[in-house]
């Protein structure tokens, strides 16, 4: 019979990924993405975009930001990116914990709100400096804009009676201006659609002043607290980067 300590030592060697940690001093983003949401949303939500679905995503992003104490969260379509500063130390920066817990919390929050089981995957991104962070979010926003245009064209054609294959073929390899024109011909100006659909939204911390009464002497008190706020009308490209820089520079630290 093997000594129990020896057994544990030997078996633990199989926990190969447990030692993996986020690189010290690096910025990190946890990104979760709805699993198979093309099919999941098909019967349940309006296409291409549904404000009810979007509200569930914002609620899920808020839960992640609050629970993991990130700086900000950005959501577009069925994905959420939560940003953490280099000095962030939760869960000892263990990758397995962060990826599994973020996917778990996202799945639980969304499922609770939707009332039907939904699953998210999770992954982690590392960046050396603020420049890399801005590039990351520029990339996710550009992806969101591209998919929003594609989604609007696809579902407009489907609603006209085209099959999935026909609509896909019609749009295959087409330029951005072709897609804008396709919508315009049908009375839809892509640039006038709600910003949350085209540019995604940001959830971030904001300061507010709480008024109260001191129970000891009845005097009025004012304390500064922080709460989550949503930027639902985001700018794009360089202006989005400027906005993110402002948020990073002014974001209130965790309340004592
Ligand atoms: N109906 C509806 N669908 C949405 C909405 N927002 C996002 N989606 C859909 O969510 C899907 C997200 O795309 P992906 O993440 O690439 O595809 P997926 O099917 O989730 O596949 P995996 O992420 O690889 O598991 C797209 O099909 C979007 O159309 C919405 O508001 N309404
Ligand atoms: Mg998905």
Coordinates of C-alpha atoms in Angstrom, one line a residue, residues 49 54 74-77 137-138 140-146 148-149 190-202 231-237 239-240:
X49 CA -30.9 42.1 -32.0
X54 CA -28.8 42.7 -24.5
X74 CA -17.2 45.6 -22.5
X75 CA -20.0 43.6 -24.1
X76 CA -21.1 43.2 -27.7
X77 CA -23.2 40.4 -29.1
X137 CA -10.8 46.7 -27.1
X138 CA -10.5 48.3 -30.6
X140 CA -13.5 43.6 -30.0
X141 CA -15.4 46.7 -31.0
X142 CA -14.5 46.4 -34.7
X143 CA -15.5 42.7 -34.6
X144 CA -18.9 43.7 -33.0
X145 CA -19.5 46.4 -35.7
X146 CA -18.7 43.9 -38.5
X148 CA -23.8 43.7 -36.5
X149 CA -23.7 44.8 -40.1
X190 CA -27.1 51.2 -40.4
X191 CA -25.6 54.3 -38.8
X192 CA -28.9 55.2 -37.3
X193 CA -29.4 51.9 -35.5
X194 CA -28.9 51.9 -31.7
X195 CA -25.3 52.4 -30.7
X196 CA -25.4 49.3 -28.4
X197 CA -25.9 47.1 -31.5
X198 CA -23.2 48.7 -33.6
X199 CA -20.6 49.6 -31.0
X200 CA -21.3 47.5 -27.9
X201 CA -21.5 49.0 -24.3
X202 CA -19.2 49.6 -21.4
X231 CA -22.0 53.8 -21.2
X232 CA -24.7 52.8 -23.8
X233 CA -23.7 55.4 -26.4
X234 CA -20.0 54.6 -27.0
X235 CA -17.9 56.4 -29.6
X236 CA -15.8 54.3 -32.0
X237 CA -12.2 53.9 -33.1
X239 CA -12.6 58.3 -29.8
X240 CA -13.4 54.9 -28.1

